[in-house]
Amino acid sequence: MQKEKEIGLRAVRTAMAMAAAVQRETGAGSTLTKSDRSPVTIADFAVQALICNALGLHFPGLPIVGEEDSQAIRKPENREIFVRIVRYLRKYDPALDEKLIFDLIDMGGAEPDGTFWTLDPIDGTKGFLRGEQFAIALALVQEGEIRLGILGCPNLPANSGGTLFWAIQGKGSWRIPAKGGIAEPVRASTKTNPTQMRFVESYESSHSDKETQLAISQRLLISSPPEQMDSQVKYGIVASGLAEIYLRIPNPATPDYREKIWDHAAGSLIVEEAGGKVSDIEGRKLDFSAGKTLLRNRGILATNSAVHKRVLEIVAELAGKK
Ligand code: AMP
Ligand code: MG
């Protein structure tokens, strides 16, 4: 797994710098809307192309299950956006031609099966557009087990150049400042008294059930209200001991929504390898062998492990089996 880690870290680190530049330099005017009505930006496409390029070069034949495809940017009316994607990518690799860039994006179009990479080029696109938290998430899945997780968090902490987290199954969780420095182990919080715990949830109201989440934090007698932030940065925060609970109860308005594997693969391994615990809200292990979604799971609970059982009990009580 050393080569996978080295190549993955290098690609994600480069992608973090590129995405941060796009976030600084471009506004919300450069987004497209996907068929599920979610936004996608220059950075989503450019990062997917950049990371697929690196993975394809070093691990040819290993499938990549990425979030994006090139369909929208092949349309003539989106030519201007595509030109900007090309311009960003050529800063890193001047030899890339347009046809190759489409192909690199579509390299991420594999179906999950056996051993594969899964990539969320920009997780938390809405946070990205607000100038807030987002993450670049890459994981290696083998027969439903996450073996390697890499999480680039360009705005964590703010104005620092960002943090890169990674974990290899059985080998612990680590972090390093993206601009360089010494890798250090990441450990989840050892707090056991719920009243002192910190609770994180999605910023976007439509992505979870904030009302029930607030009720749960109150039942735990947590003194401060849940803190909202976008993307898998929440997993990075729990893994680092900066929060004890990340809860994602399905929003009652979208009961059929299923979590995407690329939204949880890297982050969940990083929390577990830091000594935390991750399950769905009914206590089941996340099942990454059911395709592109966590078909057999409902919601997400990531904790420092000490409080996991207690939160599951309260969820069962308050959220029931709805
Ligand atoms: P977060 O910032 O933690 O809410 O995570 C962002 C992710 O939420 C996006 O990458 C989407 O894939 C995902 N998402 C979109 N719609 C929903 C929904 N209705 N319920 C749960 N997650 C969603
Ligand atoms: Mg995402």
XYZ file of N, CA, C and O in Angstrom, residues 164-272:
436
model
N -3.549 17.499 4.975
C -3.746 16.220 4.290
C -3.828 15.134 5.347
O -2.911 14.997 6.164
N -4.920 14.381 5.334
C -5.065 13.230 6.223
C -4.933 11.964 5.393
O -5.360 11.946 4.236
N -4.410 10.887 5.999
C -4.506 9.596 5.346
C -4.524 8.492 6.380
O -4.091 8.684 7.521
N -5.030 7.369 5.961
C -5.014 6.183 6.826
C -4.856 4.966 5.939
O -5.404 4.913 4.832
N -4.075 4.012 6.439
C -3.997 2.700 5.804
C -4.615 1.731 6.803
O -4.331 1.828 8.011
N -5.454 0.834 6.318
C -6.136 -0.091 7.230
C -5.121 -0.837 8.098
O -4.164 -1.421 7.575
N -5.304 -0.750 9.393
C -4.417 -1.434 10.343
C -3.151 -0.665 10.678
O -2.351 -1.112 11.499
N -2.942 0.495 10.050
C -1.674 1.222 10.245
C -1.867 2.625 10.824
O -0.947 3.438 10.810
N -3.075 2.937 11.268
C -3.291 4.233 11.915
C -3.596 5.366 10.946
O -3.535 5.206 9.723
N -3.920 6.509 11.532
C -4.262 7.715 10.772
C -3.179 8.759 10.972
O -2.638 8.883 12.076
N -2.951 9.518 9.943
C -1.860 10.483 9.940
C -2.316 11.783 9.305
O -3.273 11.809 8.535
N -1.577 12.842 9.624
C -1.834 14.107 8.924
C -0.527 14.852 8.733
O 0.447 14.642 9.468
N -0.554 15.724 7.723
C 0.610 16.556 7.439
C 0.096 17.870 6.862
O -0.897 17.860 6.127
N 0.718 18.996 7.211
C 0.302 20.245 6.561
C 0.533 20.109 5.052
O 1.582 19.597 4.641
N -0.429 20.580 4.251
C -0.309 20.368 2.804
C 0.916 21.059 2.238
O 1.489 20.618 1.248
N 1.345 22.164 2.872
C 2.516 22.855 2.304
C 3.835 22.237 2.768
O 4.903 22.736 2.428
N 3.758 21.169 3.529
C 4.972 20.458 3.927
C 5.142 20.464 5.431
O 4.529 21.266 6.127
N 5.980 19.570 5.927
C 6.182 19.480 7.370
C 6.330 18.036 7.762
O 6.664 17.192 6.933
N 6.066 17.791 9.024
C 6.280 16.441 9.545
C 4.937 15.742 9.727
O 4.000 16.328 10.278
N 4.870 14.499 9.277
C 3.639 13.730 9.448
C 3.476 13.380 10.915
O 4.447 13.020 11.588
N 2.256 13.541 11.412
C 2.025 13.141 12.801
C 0.779 12.273 12.913
O -0.143 12.412 12.115
N 0.778 11.383 13.920
C -0.394 10.526 14.069
C -1.616 11.332 14.494
O -1.486 12.344 15.190
N -2.764 10.889 14.071
C -4.026 11.553 14.382
C -4.775 10.640 15.350
O -4.869 9.438 15.108
N -5.261 11.204 16.456
C -6.009 10.400 17.424
C -7.343 11.050 17.751
O -7.419 12.269 17.939
N -8.360 10.225 17.853
C -9.677 10.733 18.247
C -9.648 11.142 19.718
O -8.772 10.723 20.477
N -10.623 11.953 20.097
C -10.713 12.471 21.462
C -10.940 11.343 22.473
O -11.596 10.342 22.183
N -10.392 11.534 23.677
C -10.583 10.524 24.729
C -11.680 10.943 25.708
O -11.878 10.292 26.733
N -12.385 12.020 25.399
C -13.457 12.470 26.304
C -14.527 11.396 26.482
O -14.898 10.728 25.510
N -15.004 11.276 27.702
C -16.077 10.301 27.945
C -17.344 10.967 28.456
O -18.407 10.362 28.455
N -17.220 12.202 28.902
C -18.392 12.892 29.445
C -19.123 13.639 28.326
O -18.625 14.640 27.818
N -20.302 13.161 27.930
C -20.990 13.765 26.783
C -21.213 15.267 26.912
O -21.186 15.971 25.908
N -21.399 15.772 28.121
C -21.730 17.200 28.231
C -20.606 18.079 27.676
O -20.840 19.206 27.278
N -19.384 17.542 27.658
C -18.263 18.343 27.141
C -17.949 18.062 25.674
O -16.964 18.544 25.141
N -18.798 17.271 25.060
C -18.459 16.859 23.695
C -18.881 17.889 22.664
O -19.777 18.693 22.891
N -18.202 17.830 21.525
C -18.532 18.724 20.420
C -19.176 17.898 19.300
O -18.728 16.782 19.010
N -20.212 18.468 18.707
C -21.094 17.749 17.787
C -21.021 18.476 16.439
O -21.222 19.691 16.398
N -20.730 17.759 15.362
C -20.697 18.399 14.032
C -21.714 17.748 13.102
O -22.051 16.571 13.243
N -22.199 18.556 12.174
C -23.199 18.097 11.199
C -23.004 18.888 9.909
O -22.207 19.829 9.858
N -23.765 18.504 8.855
C -23.674 19.204 7.573
C -24.104 20.657 7.700
O -24.981 20.980 8.507
N -23.530 21.492 6.869
C -24.001 22.874 6.769
C -25.362 22.895 6.064
O -26.296 23.567 6.492
N -25.465 22.164 4.974
C -26.682 22.179 4.150
C -27.838 21.487 4.881
O -27.754 20.311 5.217
N -28.926 22.225 5.077
C -30.068 21.674 5.821
C -30.680 20.471 5.137
O -31.202 19.571 5.787
N -30.625 20.439 3.792
C -31.295 19.354 3.075
C -30.531 18.032 3.159
O -31.054 16.995 2.790
N -29.289 18.047 3.645
C -28.476 16.823 3.651
C -28.670 15.955 4.890
O -28.121 14.857 4.946
N -29.364 16.468 5.893
C -29.602 15.625 7.079
C -30.805 16.177 7.831
O -31.479 17.102 7.375
N -31.083 15.595 8.993
C -32.256 15.977 9.777
C -31.785 16.769 10.995
O -31.579 16.228 12.078
N -31.619 18.078 10.779
C -31.001 18.904 11.827
C -31.852 19.010 13.078
O -31.317 19.142 14.183
N -33.159 18.947 12.890
C -34.050 19.082 14.041
C -33.814 17.917 15.021
O -33.619 18.121 16.223
N -33.807 16.692 14.465
C -33.579 15.521 15.322
C -32.150 15.525 15.867
O -31.907 15.162 17.016
N -31.190 15.954 15.036
C -29.795 16.014 15.501
C -29.653 16.975 16.694
O -28.960 16.667 17.669
N -30.355 18.108 16.625
C -30.310 19.060 17.737
C -30.919 18.428 18.987
O -30.360 18.521 20.091
N -32.047 17.742 18.793
C -32.701 17.094 19.939
C -31.762 16.065 20.575
O -31.707 15.940 21.805
N -31.012 15.359 19.739
C -30.087 14.345 20.264
C -28.947 14.998 21.038
O -28.575 14.547 22.122
N -28.422 16.100 20.502
C -27.329 16.773 21.212
C -27.839 17.313 22.553
O -27.122 17.290 23.554
N -29.101 17.746 22.578
C -29.664 18.245 23.840
C -29.873 17.099 24.834
O -29.613 17.237 26.024
N -30.321 15.950 24.317
C -30.522 14.783 25.183
C -29.188 14.340 25.810
O -29.147 13.845 26.925
N -28.104 14.547 25.073
C -26.769 14.214 25.612
C -26.250 15.290 26.571
O -25.164 15.153 27.122
N -27.043 16.363 26.687
C -26.674 17.517 27.533
C -25.395 18.195 27.052
O -24.601 18.733 27.840
N -25.181 18.159 25.732
C -24.038 18.874 25.158
C -24.355 20.364 25.239
O -25.427 20.800 24.805
N -23.420 21.129 25.801
C -23.766 22.521 26.087
C -23.814 23.401 24.853
O -24.679 24.272 24.743
N -22.899 23.187 23.872
C -22.965 24.062 22.698
C -23.741 23.378 21.566
O -23.710 22.156 21.439
N -24.439 24.170 20.752
C -25.233 23.586 19.661
C -24.325 22.940 18.610
O -23.138 23.272 18.534
N -24.878 22.013 17.797
C -24.065 21.387 16.750
C -23.384 22.438 15.872
O -23.969 23.486 15.587
N -22.155 22.125 15.467
C -21.445 23.045 14.578
C -21.567 22.527 13.148
O -21.371 21.333 12.898
N -21.899 23.448 12.243
C -22.115 23.031 10.858
C -20.868 23.225 10.007
O -20.232 24.274 10.085
N -20.563 22.229 9.218
C -19.499 22.400 8.214
C -19.725 21.422 7.074
O -20.378 20.391 7.246
N -19.195 21.789 5.927
C -19.404 20.981 4.726
C -18.376 19.870 4.610
O -17.239 20.001 5.079
N -18.782 18.811 3.931
C -17.852 17.801 3.418
C -17.273 16.860 4.475
O -17.605 16.932 5.658
N -16.354 15.994 3.988
C -15.690 15.039 4.879
C -14.689 15.690 5.819
O -14.050 15.005 6.612
N -14.542 17.001 5.738
C -13.758 17.706 6.754
C -14.272 17.288 8.141
O -13.498 17.163 9.090
N -15.577 16.992 8.249
C -16.141 16.561 9.543
C -15.448 15.289 10.054
O -15.228 15.138 11.250
N -15.140 14.371 9.152
C -14.420 13.164 9.579
C -13.013 13.534 10.056
O -12.505 12.965 11.026
N -12.382 14.478 9.341
C -11.041 14.919 9.737
C -11.053 15.528 11.139
O -10.143 15.319 11.942
N -12.120 16.269 11.430
C -12.278 16.937 12.733
C -12.463 15.905 13.854
O -11.861 16.011 14.918
N -13.294 14.873 13.590
C -13.501 13.833 14.615
C -12.215 13.013 14.794
O -11.793 12.723 15.914
N -11.563 12.689 13.679
C -10.323 11.904 13.764
C -9.256 12.649 14.565
O -8.470 12.038 15.286
N -9.230 13.978 14.443
C -8.200 14.790 15.120
C -8.541 15.099 16.566
O -7.794 15.822 17.222
N -9.700 14.661 17.026
C -10.073 14.944 18.416
C -10.631 16.340 18.621
O -10.719 16.826 19.743
N -11.030 17.004 17.532
C -11.588 18.362 17.653
C -13.107 18.339 17.803
O -13.745 19.357 18.045
N -13.694 17.172 17.596
C -15.120 16.953 17.887
C -15.259 15.475 18.203
O -14.407 14.666 17.818
N -16.328 15.141 18.920
C -16.530 13.743 19.316
C -17.626 13.063 18.508
O -17.662 11.834 18.436
N -18.541 13.859 17.933
C -19.713 13.260 17.282
C -19.986 13.931 15.926
O -20.079 15.158 15.848
N -20.072 13.104 14.884
C -20.577 13.567 13.571
C -21.781 12.692 13.267
O -21.659 11.486 13.096
N -22.945 13.337 13.226
C -24.186 12.577 13.014
C -24.891 13.082 11.766
O -24.975 14.293 11.533
N -25.367 12.132 10.966
C -26.029 12.436 9.702
C -27.270 11.556 9.618
O -27.196 10.403 9.202
N -28.370 12.089 10.114
C -29.643 11.354 10.051
C -30.312 11.728 8.724
O -30.346 12.911 8.372
N -30.816 10.750 7.973
C -31.426 11.087 6.683
C -32.507 12.166 6.822
O -33.272 12.151 7.785
N -32.509 13.069 5.865
C -33.522 14.117 5.869
C -34.873 13.501 5.483
O -34.963 12.824 4.459
N -35.911 13.730 6.275
C -37.216 13.127 5.979
C -37.748 13.533 4.593
O -38.561 12.819 4.006
N -37.248 14.660 4.047
C -37.722 15.102 2.726
C -37.127 14.265 1.595
O -37.647 14.267 0.481
N -36.014 13.559 1.857
C -35.391 12.729 0.810
C -35.155 11.311 1.350
O -34.009 10.861 1.467
N -36.257 10.600 1.654
C -36.106 9.285 2.295
C -35.414 8.255 1.410
O -34.853 7.283 1.924
N -35.452 8.475 0.090
C -34.843 7.483 -0.801
C -33.376 7.780 -1.112
O -32.724 7.020 -1.822
N -32.862 8.894 -0.612
C -31.453 9.226 -0.865
C -30.571 8.171 -0.213
O -30.776 7.770 0.929
N -29.582 7.702 -0.942
C -28.598 6.781 -0.367
C -27.239 7.446 -0.417
O -26.879 8.076 -1.417
N -26.485 7.324 0.657
C -25.157 7.926 0.731
C -24.268 7.349 -0.370
O -24.299 6.155 -0.645
N -23.422 8.208 -0.953
C -22.511 7.778 -2.016
C -21.209 7.258 -1.391
O -20.732 7.820 -0.395
N -20.627 6.237 -1.996
C -19.411 5.651 -1.386
C -18.283 6.682 -1.294
O -17.545 6.700 -0.316
N -18.160 7.549 -2.315
C -17.039 8.507 -2.318
C -17.222 9.601 -1.266
O -16.293 10.341 -0.993
N -18.426 9.727 -0.703
C -18.651 10.715 0.353
C -18.238 10.198 1.727
O -18.248 10.964 2.702
N -17.901 8.908 1.847
C -17.627 8.335 3.175
C -16.416 7.403 3.244
O -15.946 7.117 4.344
N -15.935 6.917 2.091
C -14.888 5.883 2.130
C -13.622 6.403 2.831
O -13.165 5.817 3.818
N -13.050 7.482 2.334
C -11.784 7.979 2.903
C -11.983 8.431 4.344
O -11.244 8.022 5.247
N -12.990 9.242 4.569
C -13.214 9.818 5.904
C -13.469 8.765 6.962
O -12.938 8.853 8.083
N -14.255 7.737 6.629
C -14.603 6.751 7.660
C -13.372 5.959 8.080
O -13.185 5.677 9.270
N -12.482 5.615 7.143
C -11.267 4.882 7.529
C -10.367 5.760 8.413
O -9.775 5.296 9.389
N -10.295 7.050 8.066
C -9.438 7.960 8.837
C -9.932 8.074 10.289
O -9.135 8.079 11.228
N -11.237 8.099 10.482
C -11.765 8.127 11.859
C -11.492 6.803 12.571
O -11.016 6.780 13.712
N -11.754 5.686 11.893
C -11.563 4.388 12.570
C -10.101 4.150 12.935
O -9.789 3.672 14.025
